[in-house]
Amino acid sequence: MANKTDSNTYTVLFAIGMVLVVGSLLAFSASVFNPQISLNKKLEKQQNILFSMGINEATLTNDEADVNTFVPAKEVTGIFKKYIKEQLVIEGDKVTPDSLAYLIDLKKETEKAKDPNYQRKLPVFIGEKDNEKFYIIPVRGAGLWDAIWGYIALSEDLRTVKGAYFDHKGETPGLGANIKEPYFYNDFKGEELFDGDQFKGITVAKGNADPKNLDKSDHEVDAIAGATITGNGVTAMIKKDLAMYLPFFNSLKNRVN
Amino acid sequence: MAEVAEQEEKVKVPKEPLFSKKNRKLITDPLTDNNPITIQVLGICSALAITAQLKASIVMAVSVLFVLGVGNVVISLMRNIIPSKIRIIVQLIVVASLVIIVDLVLKAFAYELSKELSVFIGLIITNCIIMGRFEAFALGNGPWKSFLDGIGNAAGYGLILVIVGFFRELLGSGTLLGIPVLGDPIEKTGLYAFGYENNGFMLLSPMALIVVGLIIWVQRSRNKALIED
């Protein structure tokens, strides 16, 4: 046995056989599971968008303990239709309604936007809850290890953050991964984005003098200890991605005026 | 149990009870005198990386328990046909495909859970404890013994992870499993009212190394036989 498995021919044949078996096994399972996986991802986007504007399990159950749970995936499509009144795609000066705007892949858009001739598609979701209007903007950036993304719900005057939700692909558990914990994203609630007419964004600040986050006009939230790079990524992603929407915000304000 | 029958048929060993003394030792040894982290020095990297919180430590421990248990059996079943020249690559492929398939299944049927686990996937594949046990044990032993060895070593690994995670979360954040146990550091209640402060250094990887070092110290001072020259 030992002699046989040591020969070069056997080694090469084994390698080829192994690659064929494992390759087809992985390809097969990927194609079997993919429809279900992409459906899950689609529903999750809807859950995230609703969550950022404050629609969660507690909206359905009226139980305070459920505020940090998404609405159930099975019911999310109906709830999404009920609360998200409009989905818009901004392309330069053109704004078109598109009921599938939430499926726009920000990663692909960022890639395509490297070509200066490409007009980037910017999705915006308009939600309404208890007669209050929210503008929800998706953001995407880079953390320490991999992509981070999130949804920022803005007030009707587009100056104040009403809610935020962040997620990540591979930040360090216990450190950077905590951007998806309530104590972090809830700090964004009520923060001002503008200083006068100047767009400031929101900085995830280390050692700021306001750990309880009482000052909502300092454009700062308290950082996570041991997760500086992830925090900087959140800061950069909010500044960069929201800045792309400024012309749209201005056009909305002008229309109101 | 079919595995045992198969193994006995193949190797023609005299009948050995399923949980003989020798087999039990496969599970208990890695928990104490042959611990993968403190004695074999396997799996240190992940022990440093993800023990800032107790919950992450537990999730990692359970994931490794599963992958090492199943992986050891698969490698053990293949041990007589794996060409020795490329055995490391074969081991790597086995563990990587196992983890990917589990990840796909979870993503399709337990999406919430898979989101919790996603960051651990890469850490499991590169965890040297897995390759280490494949190489040191599963390549030379039958499936049932390999399974016990996998479970035992993963449990020993998980035990250290949980101990380190417990102290790092308690002293670093003042919480356990995310629940504040020492009071509120901002409102200055509980222990914090007496001037206690969380040690932010505990959240950084070097402190994990120091905690593991302390465990090694305690363990060797209790059992002098473990001290090398």
Short mmCIF file of N, CA, C and O in Angstrom, two decimals, chain B residues 10-125:
data_model
loop_
_atom_site.label_atom_id
_atom_site.label_comp_id
_atom_site.label_asym_id
_atom_site.label_seq_id
_atom_site.Cartn_x
_atom_site.Cartn_y
_atom_site.Cartn_z
N LYS B 10 -11.21 -3.91 8.99
CA LYS B 10 -10.05 -3.54 8.17
C LYS B 10 -8.75 -3.89 8.89
O LYS B 10 -7.87 -4.48 8.33
N VAL B 11 -8.66 -3.45 10.13
CA VAL B 11 -7.38 -3.58 10.84
C VAL B 11 -7.27 -4.92 11.56
O VAL B 11 -6.19 -5.33 11.94
N LYS B 12 -8.37 -5.61 11.74
CA LYS B 12 -8.40 -6.90 12.43
C LYS B 12 -7.81 -6.82 13.83
O LYS B 12 -6.92 -7.59 14.20
N VAL B 13 -8.23 -5.82 14.61
CA VAL B 13 -7.75 -5.75 15.99
C VAL B 13 -8.72 -6.53 16.85
O VAL B 13 -9.87 -6.69 16.50
N PRO B 14 -8.23 -7.05 17.99
CA PRO B 14 -9.16 -7.69 18.93
C PRO B 14 -10.21 -6.68 19.37
O PRO B 14 -9.93 -5.48 19.48
N LYS B 15 -11.40 -7.18 19.64
CA LYS B 15 -12.52 -6.29 19.99
C LYS B 15 -12.16 -5.39 21.16
O LYS B 15 -11.67 -5.85 22.20
N GLU B 16 -12.44 -4.11 20.97
CA GLU B 16 -12.14 -3.15 22.02
C GLU B 16 -13.43 -2.42 22.34
O GLU B 16 -14.14 -2.02 21.43
N PRO B 17 -13.77 -2.30 23.64
CA PRO B 17 -15.03 -1.61 23.94
C PRO B 17 -15.00 -0.17 23.42
O PRO B 17 -13.94 0.43 23.32
N LEU B 18 -16.20 0.33 23.08
CA LEU B 18 -16.33 1.65 22.45
C LEU B 18 -15.67 2.73 23.30
O LEU B 18 -15.03 3.64 22.79
N PHE B 19 -15.88 2.63 24.61
CA PHE B 19 -15.29 3.64 25.49
C PHE B 19 -14.29 2.98 26.43
O PHE B 19 -14.39 3.09 27.64
N SER B 20 -13.32 2.28 25.84
CA SER B 20 -12.28 1.67 26.66
C SER B 20 -11.48 2.77 27.35
O SER B 20 -11.60 3.94 27.01
N LYS B 21 -10.61 2.35 28.28
CA LYS B 21 -9.83 3.33 29.01
C LYS B 21 -9.00 4.17 28.05
O LYS B 21 -8.88 5.39 28.17
N LYS B 22 -8.43 3.48 27.05
CA LYS B 22 -7.57 4.17 26.08
C LYS B 22 -8.37 5.21 25.29
O LYS B 22 -7.92 6.31 25.04
N ASN B 23 -9.60 4.79 24.89
CA ASN B 23 -10.43 5.71 24.12
C ASN B 23 -10.88 6.90 24.95
O ASN B 23 -10.98 8.02 24.44
N ARG B 24 -11.18 6.63 26.23
CA ARG B 24 -11.59 7.74 27.09
C ARG B 24 -10.46 8.75 27.25
O ARG B 24 -10.68 9.95 27.30
N LYS B 25 -9.25 8.21 27.31
CA LYS B 25 -8.10 9.10 27.47
C LYS B 25 -7.95 10.05 26.28
O LYS B 25 -7.46 11.17 26.41
N LEU B 26 -8.40 9.59 25.09
CA LEU B 26 -8.32 10.44 23.90
C LEU B 26 -9.11 11.72 24.10
O LEU B 26 -8.80 12.76 23.54
N ILE B 27 -10.19 11.60 24.89
CA ILE B 27 -11.01 12.78 25.11
C ILE B 27 -10.49 13.59 26.30
O ILE B 27 -10.43 14.81 26.25
N THR B 28 -10.09 12.90 27.38
CA THR B 28 -9.76 13.63 28.60
C THR B 28 -8.35 14.23 28.55
O THR B 28 -8.12 15.30 29.10
N ASP B 29 -7.43 13.57 27.87
CA ASP B 29 -6.06 14.09 27.83
C ASP B 29 -5.96 15.52 27.29
O ASP B 29 -5.32 16.36 27.91
N PRO B 30 -6.58 15.80 26.14
CA PRO B 30 -6.44 17.15 25.60
C PRO B 30 -7.07 18.21 26.49
O PRO B 30 -6.76 19.38 26.37
N LEU B 31 -7.95 17.77 27.41
CA LEU B 31 -8.55 18.75 28.31
C LEU B 31 -7.55 19.19 29.37
O LEU B 31 -7.64 20.28 29.89
N THR B 32 -6.61 18.31 29.69
CA THR B 32 -5.69 18.65 30.79
C THR B 32 -4.24 18.58 30.36
O THR B 32 -3.66 19.57 29.92
N ASP B 33 -3.64 17.37 30.42
CA ASP B 33 -2.19 17.27 30.30
C ASP B 33 -1.68 17.33 28.87
O ASP B 33 -0.49 17.38 28.64
N ASN B 34 -2.58 17.26 27.89
CA ASN B 34 -2.12 17.37 26.51
C ASN B 34 -2.96 18.43 25.79
O ASN B 34 -3.38 18.24 24.66
N ASN B 35 -3.23 19.53 26.48
CA ASN B 35 -4.09 20.56 25.91
C ASN B 35 -3.50 21.14 24.63
O ASN B 35 -2.31 21.44 24.58
N PRO B 36 -4.33 21.25 23.57
CA PRO B 36 -3.77 21.73 22.31
C PRO B 36 -3.15 23.14 22.44
O PRO B 36 -2.13 23.40 21.82
N ILE B 37 -3.74 24.02 23.21
CA ILE B 37 -3.20 25.38 23.26
C ILE B 37 -2.01 25.46 24.22
O ILE B 37 -0.93 25.91 23.85
N THR B 38 -2.21 24.98 25.45
CA THR B 38 -1.16 25.24 26.45
C THR B 38 0.00 24.26 26.36
O THR B 38 1.10 24.56 26.80
N ILE B 39 -0.21 23.05 25.81
CA ILE B 39 0.89 22.09 25.74
C ILE B 39 1.37 21.89 24.31
O ILE B 39 2.55 21.99 24.02
N GLN B 40 0.42 21.63 23.38
CA GLN B 40 0.84 21.39 22.01
C GLN B 40 1.11 22.68 21.23
O GLN B 40 1.66 22.65 20.14
N VAL B 41 0.68 23.82 21.79
CA VAL B 41 0.83 25.12 21.14
C VAL B 41 0.23 25.11 19.74
O VAL B 41 0.85 25.51 18.76
N LEU B 42 -1.00 24.60 19.62
CA LEU B 42 -1.74 24.65 18.37
C LEU B 42 -2.93 25.61 18.54
O LEU B 42 -3.51 25.66 19.61
N GLY B 43 -3.26 26.32 17.49
CA GLY B 43 -4.46 27.16 17.54
C GLY B 43 -4.31 28.42 18.35
O GLY B 43 -5.29 29.01 18.80
N ILE B 44 -3.07 28.87 18.54
CA ILE B 44 -2.83 30.08 19.33
C ILE B 44 -3.40 31.32 18.63
O ILE B 44 -4.02 32.17 19.26
N CYS B 45 -3.23 31.37 17.30
CA CYS B 45 -3.60 32.60 16.58
C CYS B 45 -5.07 32.94 16.81
O CYS B 45 -5.43 34.06 17.14
N SER B 46 -5.95 31.91 16.65
CA SER B 46 -7.36 32.21 16.81
C SER B 46 -7.69 32.47 18.28
O SER B 46 -8.59 33.24 18.60
N ALA B 47 -6.92 31.85 19.18
CA ALA B 47 -7.16 32.10 20.61
C ALA B 47 -6.88 33.56 20.94
O ALA B 47 -7.51 34.14 21.82
N LEU B 48 -5.95 34.16 20.23
CA LEU B 48 -5.66 35.57 20.48
C LEU B 48 -6.68 36.46 19.81
O LEU B 48 -7.06 37.51 20.33
N ALA B 49 -7.14 36.04 18.63
CA ALA B 49 -7.91 36.96 17.80
C ALA B 49 -9.34 37.15 18.29
O ALA B 49 -9.87 38.26 18.25
N ILE B 50 -9.99 36.09 18.77
CA ILE B 50 -11.44 36.21 18.92
C ILE B 50 -11.92 36.06 20.35
O ILE B 50 -13.10 35.84 20.60
N THR B 51 -10.99 36.19 21.33
CA THR B 51 -11.42 35.97 22.70
C THR B 51 -11.74 37.26 23.44
O THR B 51 -11.80 37.27 24.66
N ALA B 52 -11.94 38.37 22.72
CA ALA B 52 -12.26 39.62 23.42
C ALA B 52 -13.63 39.55 24.07
O ALA B 52 -13.94 40.30 24.99
N GLN B 53 -14.48 38.64 23.57
CA GLN B 53 -15.80 38.47 24.17
C GLN B 53 -16.10 36.99 24.38
O GLN B 53 -15.69 36.15 23.58
N LEU B 54 -16.83 36.70 25.41
CA LEU B 54 -17.13 35.31 25.76
C LEU B 54 -17.95 34.63 24.66
O LEU B 54 -17.72 33.48 24.30
N LYS B 55 -18.93 35.39 24.11
CA LYS B 55 -19.82 34.78 23.13
C LYS B 55 -19.05 34.31 21.90
O LYS B 55 -19.24 33.19 21.42
N ALA B 56 -18.15 35.18 21.41
CA ALA B 56 -17.35 34.81 20.24
C ALA B 56 -16.50 33.58 20.54
O ALA B 56 -16.36 32.69 19.69
N SER B 57 -15.98 33.50 21.76
CA SER B 57 -15.17 32.33 22.13
C SER B 57 -16.00 31.06 22.06
O SER B 57 -15.55 30.03 21.57
N ILE B 58 -17.23 31.14 22.58
CA ILE B 58 -18.08 29.94 22.61
C ILE B 58 -18.43 29.51 21.19
O ILE B 58 -18.36 28.33 20.84
N VAL B 59 -18.80 30.48 20.35
CA VAL B 59 -19.18 30.15 18.97
C VAL B 59 -18.01 29.48 18.26
O VAL B 59 -18.16 28.46 17.59
N MET B 60 -16.82 30.03 18.43
CA MET B 60 -15.63 29.47 17.79
C MET B 60 -15.37 28.07 18.31
O MET B 60 -15.04 27.16 17.54
N ALA B 61 -15.53 27.87 19.62
CA ALA B 61 -15.27 26.56 20.21
C ALA B 61 -16.20 25.52 19.61
O ALA B 61 -15.77 24.42 19.23
N VAL B 62 -17.49 25.86 19.49
CA VAL B 62 -18.46 24.90 18.95
C VAL B 62 -18.17 24.62 17.48
O VAL B 62 -18.22 23.46 17.03
N SER B 63 -17.84 25.65 16.71
CA SER B 63 -17.54 25.45 15.29
C SER B 63 -16.36 24.51 15.10
O SER B 63 -16.38 23.60 14.27
N VAL B 64 -15.30 24.75 15.88
CA VAL B 64 -14.11 23.90 15.75
C VAL B 64 -14.43 22.48 16.19
O VAL B 64 -13.97 21.52 15.58
N LEU B 65 -15.26 22.34 17.22
CA LEU B 65 -15.66 21.02 17.68
C LEU B 65 -16.27 20.24 16.52
O LEU B 65 -15.92 19.08 16.27
N PHE B 66 -17.16 20.88 15.79
CA PHE B 66 -17.83 20.22 14.68
C PHE B 66 -16.84 19.88 13.56
O PHE B 66 -16.74 18.74 13.11
N VAL B 67 -16.09 20.89 13.12
CA VAL B 67 -15.20 20.69 11.97
C VAL B 67 -14.10 19.68 12.28
O VAL B 67 -13.80 18.81 11.47
N LEU B 68 -13.54 19.76 13.48
CA LEU B 68 -12.45 18.85 13.82
C LEU B 68 -12.97 17.42 13.98
O LEU B 68 -12.32 16.47 13.55
N GLY B 69 -14.14 17.26 14.58
CA GLY B 69 -14.72 15.94 14.74
C GLY B 69 -14.95 15.28 13.40
O GLY B 69 -14.48 14.17 13.13
N VAL B 70 -15.67 15.97 12.51
CA VAL B 70 -16.00 15.40 11.20
C VAL B 70 -14.75 15.27 10.34
O VAL B 70 -14.52 14.25 9.69
N GLY B 71 -13.91 16.32 10.34
CA GLY B 71 -12.71 16.32 9.50
C GLY B 71 -11.78 15.16 9.85
O GLY B 71 -11.25 14.49 8.97
N ASN B 72 -11.60 14.92 11.14
CA ASN B 72 -10.74 13.83 11.57
C ASN B 72 -11.25 12.49 11.05
O ASN B 72 -10.47 11.65 10.62
N VAL B 73 -12.58 12.29 11.08
CA VAL B 73 -13.14 11.04 10.59
C VAL B 73 -12.90 10.90 9.09
O VAL B 73 -12.47 9.84 8.60
N VAL B 74 -13.14 11.98 8.34
CA VAL B 74 -12.96 11.92 6.88
C VAL B 74 -11.51 11.60 6.54
O VAL B 74 -11.22 10.71 5.73
N ILE B 75 -10.58 12.30 7.17
CA ILE B 75 -9.16 12.06 6.88
C ILE B 75 -8.77 10.64 7.28
O ILE B 75 -8.03 9.95 6.57
N SER B 76 -9.33 10.19 8.42
CA SER B 76 -8.98 8.85 8.88
C SER B 76 -9.48 7.80 7.89
O SER B 76 -8.80 6.82 7.60
N LEU B 77 -10.68 7.99 7.33
CA LEU B 77 -11.22 7.04 6.35
C LEU B 77 -10.37 7.04 5.09
O LEU B 77 -10.27 6.04 4.39
N MET B 78 -9.76 8.19 4.77
CA MET B 78 -8.97 8.31 3.54
C MET B 78 -7.50 8.00 3.78
O MET B 78 -6.69 8.07 2.85
N ARG B 79 -7.12 7.67 5.01
CA ARG B 79 -5.69 7.68 5.34
C ARG B 79 -4.86 6.70 4.52
O ARG B 79 -3.68 6.94 4.30
N ASN B 80 -5.49 5.60 4.04
CA ASN B 80 -4.71 4.61 3.31
C ASN B 80 -4.60 4.92 1.82
O ASN B 80 -3.86 4.27 1.10
N ILE B 81 -5.36 5.89 1.35
CA ILE B 81 -5.27 6.19 -0.09
C ILE B 81 -4.65 7.55 -0.35
O ILE B 81 -4.43 7.92 -1.50
N ILE B 82 -4.36 8.32 0.68
CA ILE B 82 -3.77 9.65 0.46
C ILE B 82 -2.29 9.52 0.14
O ILE B 82 -1.55 8.93 0.92
N PRO B 83 -1.84 10.04 -1.00
CA PRO B 83 -0.41 9.99 -1.32
C PRO B 83 0.34 10.88 -0.33
O PRO B 83 -0.04 12.03 -0.12
N SER B 84 1.41 10.36 0.26
CA SER B 84 2.06 11.10 1.35
C SER B 84 2.68 12.40 0.86
O SER B 84 2.82 13.34 1.62
N LYS B 85 3.05 12.46 -0.44
CA LYS B 85 3.69 13.67 -0.94
C LYS B 85 2.76 14.87 -0.91
O LYS B 85 3.21 16.01 -0.77
N ILE B 86 1.49 14.66 -1.12
CA ILE B 86 0.58 15.81 -1.19
C ILE B 86 -0.45 15.78 -0.06
O ILE B 86 -1.53 16.34 -0.16
N ARG B 87 -0.10 15.12 1.05
CA ARG B 87 -1.11 14.92 2.09
C ARG B 87 -1.57 16.23 2.72
O ARG B 87 -2.74 16.40 3.05
N ILE B 88 -0.66 17.21 2.85
CA ILE B 88 -1.06 18.48 3.48
C ILE B 88 -2.10 19.17 2.61
O ILE B 88 -3.10 19.71 3.11
N ILE B 89 -1.87 19.13 1.27
CA ILE B 89 -2.82 19.77 0.37
C ILE B 89 -4.18 19.08 0.46
O ILE B 89 -5.23 19.72 0.50
N VAL B 90 -4.14 17.73 0.52
CA VAL B 90 -5.39 16.98 0.61
C VAL B 90 -6.14 17.36 1.88
O VAL B 90 -7.35 17.60 1.88
N GLN B 91 -5.39 17.46 3.00
CA GLN B 91 -6.03 17.84 4.27
C GLN B 91 -6.67 19.21 4.17
O GLN B 91 -7.80 19.44 4.61
N LEU B 92 -5.93 20.12 3.53
CA LEU B 92 -6.43 21.49 3.40
C LEU B 92 -7.72 21.50 2.59
O LEU B 92 -8.69 22.18 2.94
N ILE B 93 -7.73 20.71 1.50
CA ILE B 93 -8.92 20.67 0.64
C ILE B 93 -10.11 20.10 1.41
O ILE B 93 -11.22 20.61 1.33
N VAL B 94 -9.86 19.04 2.18
CA VAL B 94 -10.95 18.41 2.92
C VAL B 94 -11.57 19.41 3.90
O VAL B 94 -12.79 19.63 3.92
N VAL B 95 -10.73 20.09 4.68
CA VAL B 95 -11.29 20.99 5.68
C VAL B 95 -11.95 22.20 5.02
O VAL B 95 -13.03 22.63 5.41
N ALA B 96 -11.34 22.70 3.92
CA ALA B 96 -11.92 23.87 3.27
C ALA B 96 -13.27 23.53 2.67
O ALA B 96 -14.24 24.28 2.84
N SER B 97 -13.38 22.37 1.98
CA SER B 97 -14.67 22.06 1.36
C SER B 97 -15.73 21.76 2.41
O SER B 97 -16.89 22.14 2.26
N LEU B 98 -15.32 21.09 3.49
CA LEU B 98 -16.27 20.83 4.59
C LEU B 98 -16.87 22.14 5.10
O LEU B 98 -18.08 22.30 5.21
N VAL B 99 -15.97 23.09 5.37
CA VAL B 99 -16.42 24.35 5.94
C VAL B 99 -17.30 25.12 4.95
O VAL B 99 -18.32 25.68 5.32
N ILE B 100 -16.91 25.08 3.67
CA ILE B 100 -17.69 25.82 2.67
C ILE B 100 -19.09 25.23 2.54
O ILE B 100 -20.09 25.96 2.48
N ILE B 101 -19.17 23.89 2.52
CA ILE B 101 -20.49 23.27 2.38
C ILE B 101 -21.37 23.58 3.59
O ILE B 101 -22.55 23.95 3.45
N VAL B 102 -20.79 23.49 4.78
CA VAL B 102 -21.56 23.84 5.98
C VAL B 102 -22.04 25.29 5.90
O VAL B 102 -23.19 25.62 6.20
N ASP B 103 -21.13 26.16 5.43
CA ASP B 103 -21.48 27.58 5.32
C ASP B 103 -22.65 27.78 4.35
O ASP B 103 -23.58 28.54 4.62
N LEU B 104 -22.61 27.06 3.20
CA LEU B 104 -23.69 27.18 2.22
C LEU B 104 -25.02 26.72 2.80
O LEU B 104 -26.06 27.37 2.63
N VAL B 105 -24.98 25.58 3.48
CA VAL B 105 -26.22 25.03 4.06
C VAL B 105 -26.80 26.02 5.07
O VAL B 105 -27.99 26.30 5.07
N LEU B 106 -25.92 26.56 5.92
CA LEU B 106 -26.39 27.52 6.92
C LEU B 106 -26.98 28.76 6.26
O LEU B 106 -28.02 29.27 6.65
N LYS B 107 -26.30 29.25 5.21
CA LYS B 107 -26.77 30.46 4.53
C LYS B 107 -28.15 30.23 3.93
O LYS B 107 -28.95 31.15 3.85
N ALA B 108 -28.40 28.99 3.47
CA ALA B 108 -29.68 28.73 2.83
C ALA B 108 -30.78 28.47 3.85
O ALA B 108 -31.92 28.88 3.65
N PHE B 109 -30.46 27.81 4.96
CA PHE B 109 -31.54 27.38 5.85
C PHE B 109 -31.50 27.99 7.24
O PHE B 109 -32.48 27.90 7.97
N ALA B 110 -30.37 28.57 7.62
CA ALA B 110 -30.32 29.23 8.93
C ALA B 110 -29.54 30.53 8.76
O ALA B 110 -28.42 30.67 9.23
N TYR B 111 -30.14 31.46 8.02
CA TYR B 111 -29.42 32.65 7.59
C TYR B 111 -28.90 33.47 8.76
O TYR B 111 -27.76 33.94 8.76
N GLU B 112 -29.73 33.63 9.78
CA GLU B 112 -29.32 34.43 10.95
C GLU B 112 -28.06 33.84 11.59
O GLU B 112 -27.10 34.55 11.88
N LEU B 113 -28.10 32.53 11.77
CA LEU B 113 -26.96 31.85 12.39
C LEU B 113 -25.72 32.00 11.53
O LEU B 113 -24.62 32.24 12.02
N SER B 114 -25.90 31.88 10.21
CA SER B 114 -24.74 31.96 9.33
C SER B 114 -24.11 33.34 9.38
O SER B 114 -22.91 33.48 9.24
N LYS B 115 -24.93 34.38 9.62
CA LYS B 115 -24.36 35.73 9.73
C LYS B 115 -23.48 35.82 10.98
O LYS B 115 -22.44 36.44 10.97
N GLU B 116 -23.93 35.17 12.05
CA GLU B 116 -23.14 35.16 13.27
C GLU B 116 -21.79 34.45 13.04
O GLU B 116 -20.77 34.84 13.57
N LEU B 117 -21.85 33.37 12.24
CA LEU B 117 -20.68 32.53 12.10
C LEU B 117 -19.74 32.98 11.00
O LEU B 117 -18.58 32.58 10.97
N SER B 118 -20.23 33.84 10.08
CA SER B 118 -19.48 34.09 8.84
C SER B 118 -18.04 34.49 9.10
O SER B 118 -17.13 34.05 8.41
N VAL B 119 -17.80 35.32 10.13
CA VAL B 119 -16.43 35.76 10.36
C VAL B 119 -15.54 34.63 10.84
O VAL B 119 -14.32 34.73 10.77
N PHE B 120 -16.13 33.55 11.34
CA PHE B 120 -15.32 32.47 11.87
C PHE B 120 -14.87 31.51 10.79
O PHE B 120 -13.94 30.74 10.99
N ILE B 121 -15.57 31.52 9.64
CA ILE B 121 -15.30 30.54 8.60
C ILE B 121 -13.82 30.55 8.21
O ILE B 121 -13.16 29.52 8.23
N GLY B 122 -13.31 31.74 7.87
CA GLY B 122 -11.91 31.82 7.48
C GLY B 122 -10.99 31.41 8.60
O GLY B 122 -9.97 30.75 8.38
N LEU B 123 -11.37 31.76 9.82
CA LEU B 123 -10.51 31.43 10.96
C LEU B 123 -10.46 29.93 11.19
O LEU B 123 -9.44 29.40 11.62
N ILE B 124 -11.56 29.22 10.90
CA ILE B 124 -11.56 27.78 11.12
C ILE B 124 -10.63 27.10 10.12
O ILE B 124 -9.82 26.26 10.47
N ILE B 125 -10.73 27.50 8.83
CA ILE B 125 -9.93 26.83 7.80
C ILE B 125 -8.44 26.99 8.11
O ILE B 125 -7.66 26.07 7.94
#
